[in-house]
PDB file of C-alpha atoms in Angstrom:
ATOM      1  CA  UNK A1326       0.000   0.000   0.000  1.00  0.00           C
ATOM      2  CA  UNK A1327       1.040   3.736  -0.183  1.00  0.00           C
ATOM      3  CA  UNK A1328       0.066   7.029   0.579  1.00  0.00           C
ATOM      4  CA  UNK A1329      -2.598   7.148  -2.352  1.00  0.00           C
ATOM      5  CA  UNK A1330      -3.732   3.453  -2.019  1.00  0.00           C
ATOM      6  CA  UNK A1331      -4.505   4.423   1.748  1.00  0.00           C
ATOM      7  CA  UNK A1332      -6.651   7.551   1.457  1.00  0.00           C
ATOM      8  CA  UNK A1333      -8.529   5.660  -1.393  1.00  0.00           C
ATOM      9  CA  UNK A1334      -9.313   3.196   0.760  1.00  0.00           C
ATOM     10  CA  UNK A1335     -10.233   6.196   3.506  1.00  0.00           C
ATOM     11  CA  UNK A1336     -12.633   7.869   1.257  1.00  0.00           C
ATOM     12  CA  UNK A1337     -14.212   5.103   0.362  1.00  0.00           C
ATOM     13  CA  UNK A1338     -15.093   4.054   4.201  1.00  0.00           C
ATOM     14  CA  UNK A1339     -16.160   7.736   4.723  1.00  0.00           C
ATOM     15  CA  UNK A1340     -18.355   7.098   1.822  1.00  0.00           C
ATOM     16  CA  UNK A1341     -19.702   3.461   3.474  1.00  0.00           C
ATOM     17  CA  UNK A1342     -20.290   5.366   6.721  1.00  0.00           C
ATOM     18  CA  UNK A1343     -22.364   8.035   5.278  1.00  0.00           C
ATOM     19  CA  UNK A1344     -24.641   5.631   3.162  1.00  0.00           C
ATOM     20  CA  UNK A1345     -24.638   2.314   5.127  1.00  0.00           C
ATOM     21  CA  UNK A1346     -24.528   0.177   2.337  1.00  0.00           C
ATOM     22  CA  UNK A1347     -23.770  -3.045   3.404  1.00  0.00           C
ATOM     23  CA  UNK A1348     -22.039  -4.440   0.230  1.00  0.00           C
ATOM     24  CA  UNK A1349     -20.083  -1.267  -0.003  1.00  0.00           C
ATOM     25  CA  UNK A1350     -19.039  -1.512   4.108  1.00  0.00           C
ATOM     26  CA  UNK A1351     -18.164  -5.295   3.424  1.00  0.00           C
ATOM     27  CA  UNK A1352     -16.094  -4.755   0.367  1.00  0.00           C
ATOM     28  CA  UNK A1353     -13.735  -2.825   2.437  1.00  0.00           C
ATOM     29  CA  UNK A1354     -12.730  -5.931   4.462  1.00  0.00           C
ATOM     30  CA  UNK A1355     -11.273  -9.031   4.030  1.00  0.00           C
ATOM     31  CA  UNK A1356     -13.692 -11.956   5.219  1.00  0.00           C
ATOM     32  CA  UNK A1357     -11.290 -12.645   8.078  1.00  0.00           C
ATOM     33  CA  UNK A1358     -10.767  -8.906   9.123  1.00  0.00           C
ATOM     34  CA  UNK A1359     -10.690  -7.707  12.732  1.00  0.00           C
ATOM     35  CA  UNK A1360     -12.017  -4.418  13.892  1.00  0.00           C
ATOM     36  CA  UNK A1361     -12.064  -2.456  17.553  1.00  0.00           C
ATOM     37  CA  UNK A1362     -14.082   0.454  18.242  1.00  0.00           C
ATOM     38  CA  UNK A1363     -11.379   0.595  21.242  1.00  0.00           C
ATOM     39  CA  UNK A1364      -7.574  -0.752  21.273  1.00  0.00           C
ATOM     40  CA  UNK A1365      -8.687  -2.944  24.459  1.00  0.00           C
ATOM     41  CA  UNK A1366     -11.871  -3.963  23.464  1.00  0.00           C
ATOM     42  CA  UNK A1367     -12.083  -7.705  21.901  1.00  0.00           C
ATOM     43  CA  UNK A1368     -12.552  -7.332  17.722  1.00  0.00           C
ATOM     44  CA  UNK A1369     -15.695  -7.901  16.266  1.00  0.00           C
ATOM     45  CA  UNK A1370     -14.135 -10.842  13.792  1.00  0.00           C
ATOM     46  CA  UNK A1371     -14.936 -11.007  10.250  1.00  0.00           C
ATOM     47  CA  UNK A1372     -16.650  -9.085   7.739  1.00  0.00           C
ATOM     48  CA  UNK A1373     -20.223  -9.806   8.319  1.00  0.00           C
ATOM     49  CA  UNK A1374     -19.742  -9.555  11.939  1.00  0.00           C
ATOM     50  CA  UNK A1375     -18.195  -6.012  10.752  1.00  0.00           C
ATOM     51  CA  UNK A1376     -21.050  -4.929   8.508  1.00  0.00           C
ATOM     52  CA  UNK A1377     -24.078  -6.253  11.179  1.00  0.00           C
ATOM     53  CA  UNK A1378     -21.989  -3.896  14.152  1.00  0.00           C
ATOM     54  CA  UNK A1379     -22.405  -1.120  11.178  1.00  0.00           C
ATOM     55  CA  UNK A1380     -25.859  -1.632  10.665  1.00  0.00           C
ATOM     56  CA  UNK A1381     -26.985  -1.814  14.578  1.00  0.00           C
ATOM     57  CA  UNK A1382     -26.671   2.580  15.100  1.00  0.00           C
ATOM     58  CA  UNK A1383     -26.392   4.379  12.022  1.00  0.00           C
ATOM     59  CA  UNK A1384     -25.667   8.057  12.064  1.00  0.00           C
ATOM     60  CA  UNK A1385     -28.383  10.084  10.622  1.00  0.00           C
ATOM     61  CA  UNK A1386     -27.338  11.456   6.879  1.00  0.00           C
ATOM     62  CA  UNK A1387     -25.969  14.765   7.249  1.00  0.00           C
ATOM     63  CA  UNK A1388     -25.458  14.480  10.913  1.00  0.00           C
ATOM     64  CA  UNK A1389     -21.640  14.673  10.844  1.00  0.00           C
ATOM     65  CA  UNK A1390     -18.581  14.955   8.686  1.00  0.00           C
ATOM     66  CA  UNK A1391     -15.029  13.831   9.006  1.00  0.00           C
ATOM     67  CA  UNK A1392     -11.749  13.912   7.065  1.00  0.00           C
ATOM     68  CA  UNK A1393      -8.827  11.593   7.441  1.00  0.00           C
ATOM     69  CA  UNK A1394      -5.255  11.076   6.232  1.00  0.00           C
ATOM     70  CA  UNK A1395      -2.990   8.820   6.481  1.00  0.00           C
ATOM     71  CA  UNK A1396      -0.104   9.670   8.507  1.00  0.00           C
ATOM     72  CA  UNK A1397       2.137   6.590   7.819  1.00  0.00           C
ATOM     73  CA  UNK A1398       1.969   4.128   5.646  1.00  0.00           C
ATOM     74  CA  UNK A1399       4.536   1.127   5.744  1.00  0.00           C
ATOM     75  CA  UNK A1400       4.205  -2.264   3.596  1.00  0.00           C
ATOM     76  CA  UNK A1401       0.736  -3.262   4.611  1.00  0.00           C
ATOM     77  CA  UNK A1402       0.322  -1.501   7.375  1.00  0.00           C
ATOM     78  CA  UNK A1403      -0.650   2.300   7.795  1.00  0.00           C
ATOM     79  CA  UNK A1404      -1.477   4.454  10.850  1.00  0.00           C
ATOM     80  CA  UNK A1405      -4.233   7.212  10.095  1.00  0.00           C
ATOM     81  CA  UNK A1406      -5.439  10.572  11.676  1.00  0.00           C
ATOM     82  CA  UNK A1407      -8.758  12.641  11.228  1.00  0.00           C
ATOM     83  CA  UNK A1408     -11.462  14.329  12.938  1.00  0.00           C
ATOM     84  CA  UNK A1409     -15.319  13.845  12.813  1.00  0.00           C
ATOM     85  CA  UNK A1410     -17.433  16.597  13.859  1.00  0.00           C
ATOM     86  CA  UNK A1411     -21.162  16.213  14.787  1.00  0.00           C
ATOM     87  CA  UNK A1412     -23.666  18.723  14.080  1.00  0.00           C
ATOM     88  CA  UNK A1413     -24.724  17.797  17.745  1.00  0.00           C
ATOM     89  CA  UNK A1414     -22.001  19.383  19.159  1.00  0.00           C
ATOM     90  CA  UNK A1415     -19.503  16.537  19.561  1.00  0.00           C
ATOM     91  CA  UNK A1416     -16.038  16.211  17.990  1.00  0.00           C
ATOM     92  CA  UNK A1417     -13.700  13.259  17.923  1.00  0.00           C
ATOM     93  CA  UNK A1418      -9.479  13.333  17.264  1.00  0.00           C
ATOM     94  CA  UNK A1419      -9.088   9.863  15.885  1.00  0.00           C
ATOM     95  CA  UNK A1420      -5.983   7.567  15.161  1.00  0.00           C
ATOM     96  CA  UNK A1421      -6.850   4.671  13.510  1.00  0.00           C
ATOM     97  CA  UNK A1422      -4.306   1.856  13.114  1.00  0.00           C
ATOM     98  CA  UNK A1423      -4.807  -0.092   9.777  1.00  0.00           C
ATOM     99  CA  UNK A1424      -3.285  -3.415   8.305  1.00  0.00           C
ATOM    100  CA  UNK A1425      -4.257  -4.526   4.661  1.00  0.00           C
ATOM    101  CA  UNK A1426      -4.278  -7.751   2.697  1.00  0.00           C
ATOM    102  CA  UNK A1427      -2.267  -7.801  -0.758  1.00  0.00           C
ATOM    103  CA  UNK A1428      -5.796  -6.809  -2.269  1.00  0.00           C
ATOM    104  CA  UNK A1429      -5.976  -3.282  -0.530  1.00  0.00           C
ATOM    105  CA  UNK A1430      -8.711  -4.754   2.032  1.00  0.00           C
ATOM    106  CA  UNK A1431      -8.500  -4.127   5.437  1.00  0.00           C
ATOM    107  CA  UNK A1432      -7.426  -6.744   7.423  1.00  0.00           C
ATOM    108  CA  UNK A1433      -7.152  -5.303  11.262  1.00  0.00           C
ATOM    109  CA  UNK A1434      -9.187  -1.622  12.066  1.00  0.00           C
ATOM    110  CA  UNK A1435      -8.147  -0.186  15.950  1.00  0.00           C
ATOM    111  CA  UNK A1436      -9.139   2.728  16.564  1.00  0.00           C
ATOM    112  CA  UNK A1437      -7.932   5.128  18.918  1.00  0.00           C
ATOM    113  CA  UNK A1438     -10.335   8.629  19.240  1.00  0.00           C
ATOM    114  CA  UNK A1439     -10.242  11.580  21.715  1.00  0.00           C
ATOM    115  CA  UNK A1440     -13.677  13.231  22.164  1.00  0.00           C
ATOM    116  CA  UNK A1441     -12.839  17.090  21.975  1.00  0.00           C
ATOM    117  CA  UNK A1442     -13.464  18.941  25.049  1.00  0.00           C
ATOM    118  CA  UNK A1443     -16.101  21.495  24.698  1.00  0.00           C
ATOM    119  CA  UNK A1444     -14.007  24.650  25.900  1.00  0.00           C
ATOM    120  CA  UNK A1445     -11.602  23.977  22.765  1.00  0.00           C
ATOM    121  CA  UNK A1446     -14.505  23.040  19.988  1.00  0.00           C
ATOM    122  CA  UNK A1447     -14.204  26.438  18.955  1.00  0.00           C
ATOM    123  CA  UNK A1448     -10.627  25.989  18.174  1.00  0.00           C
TER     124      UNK A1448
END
């Protein structure tokens, strides 16, 4: 993977996330993938498991937006940063760690987010 290869594979989640299509969620992981909403939580394990979590709590269309970027991207493996904002109010720093198979799907997803405290949202 590099650089370009990751933030494809970033838009195209931030698309999945805004539309919930399952297809389109599952075709970003491999069957076998692994995927923590928290670096000590246990991984929901493979890609249907992934795509039903998806499907539980949707976020209302329109209700946020985020940008991400990969921040290093080695072999297989990259490390990403971003930021969703919620028109709620809420905003999230987010690292997400990322390994991929040799077909550019995602085989491990950890993510690591911050929720923005609300005396620096303005910032």
């Amino acid at each position: 993977m590099n650089h370009e290869q990751v933030q494809e594979w970033l838009d195209r989640y931030i698309e999945a996330w805004r539309h919930y299509d399952p297809k389109v969620v599952r075709g970003l992981f491999s069957d076998d993938a692994t995927y923590a909403y928290h670096p000590w939580d246990e991984p929901l394990r493979g890609a249907d498991a992934i795509v039903e979590n998806w499907m539980l709590t949707p976020d209302e269309p329109g209700s946020w937006e985020a940008e991400y970027r990969p921040a290093v991207v080695e072999g297989n493996r990259a490390v990403t940063t971003g930021v969703t904002h919620y028109a709620a109010g809420r905003s999230y720093w987010n690292i997400w760690q990322l390994d991929f198979d040799d077909e550019g799907k995602c085989t491990r997803f950890v993510e690591w987010f911050m929720q923005v405290p609300k005396m620096n949202r303005d910032s």
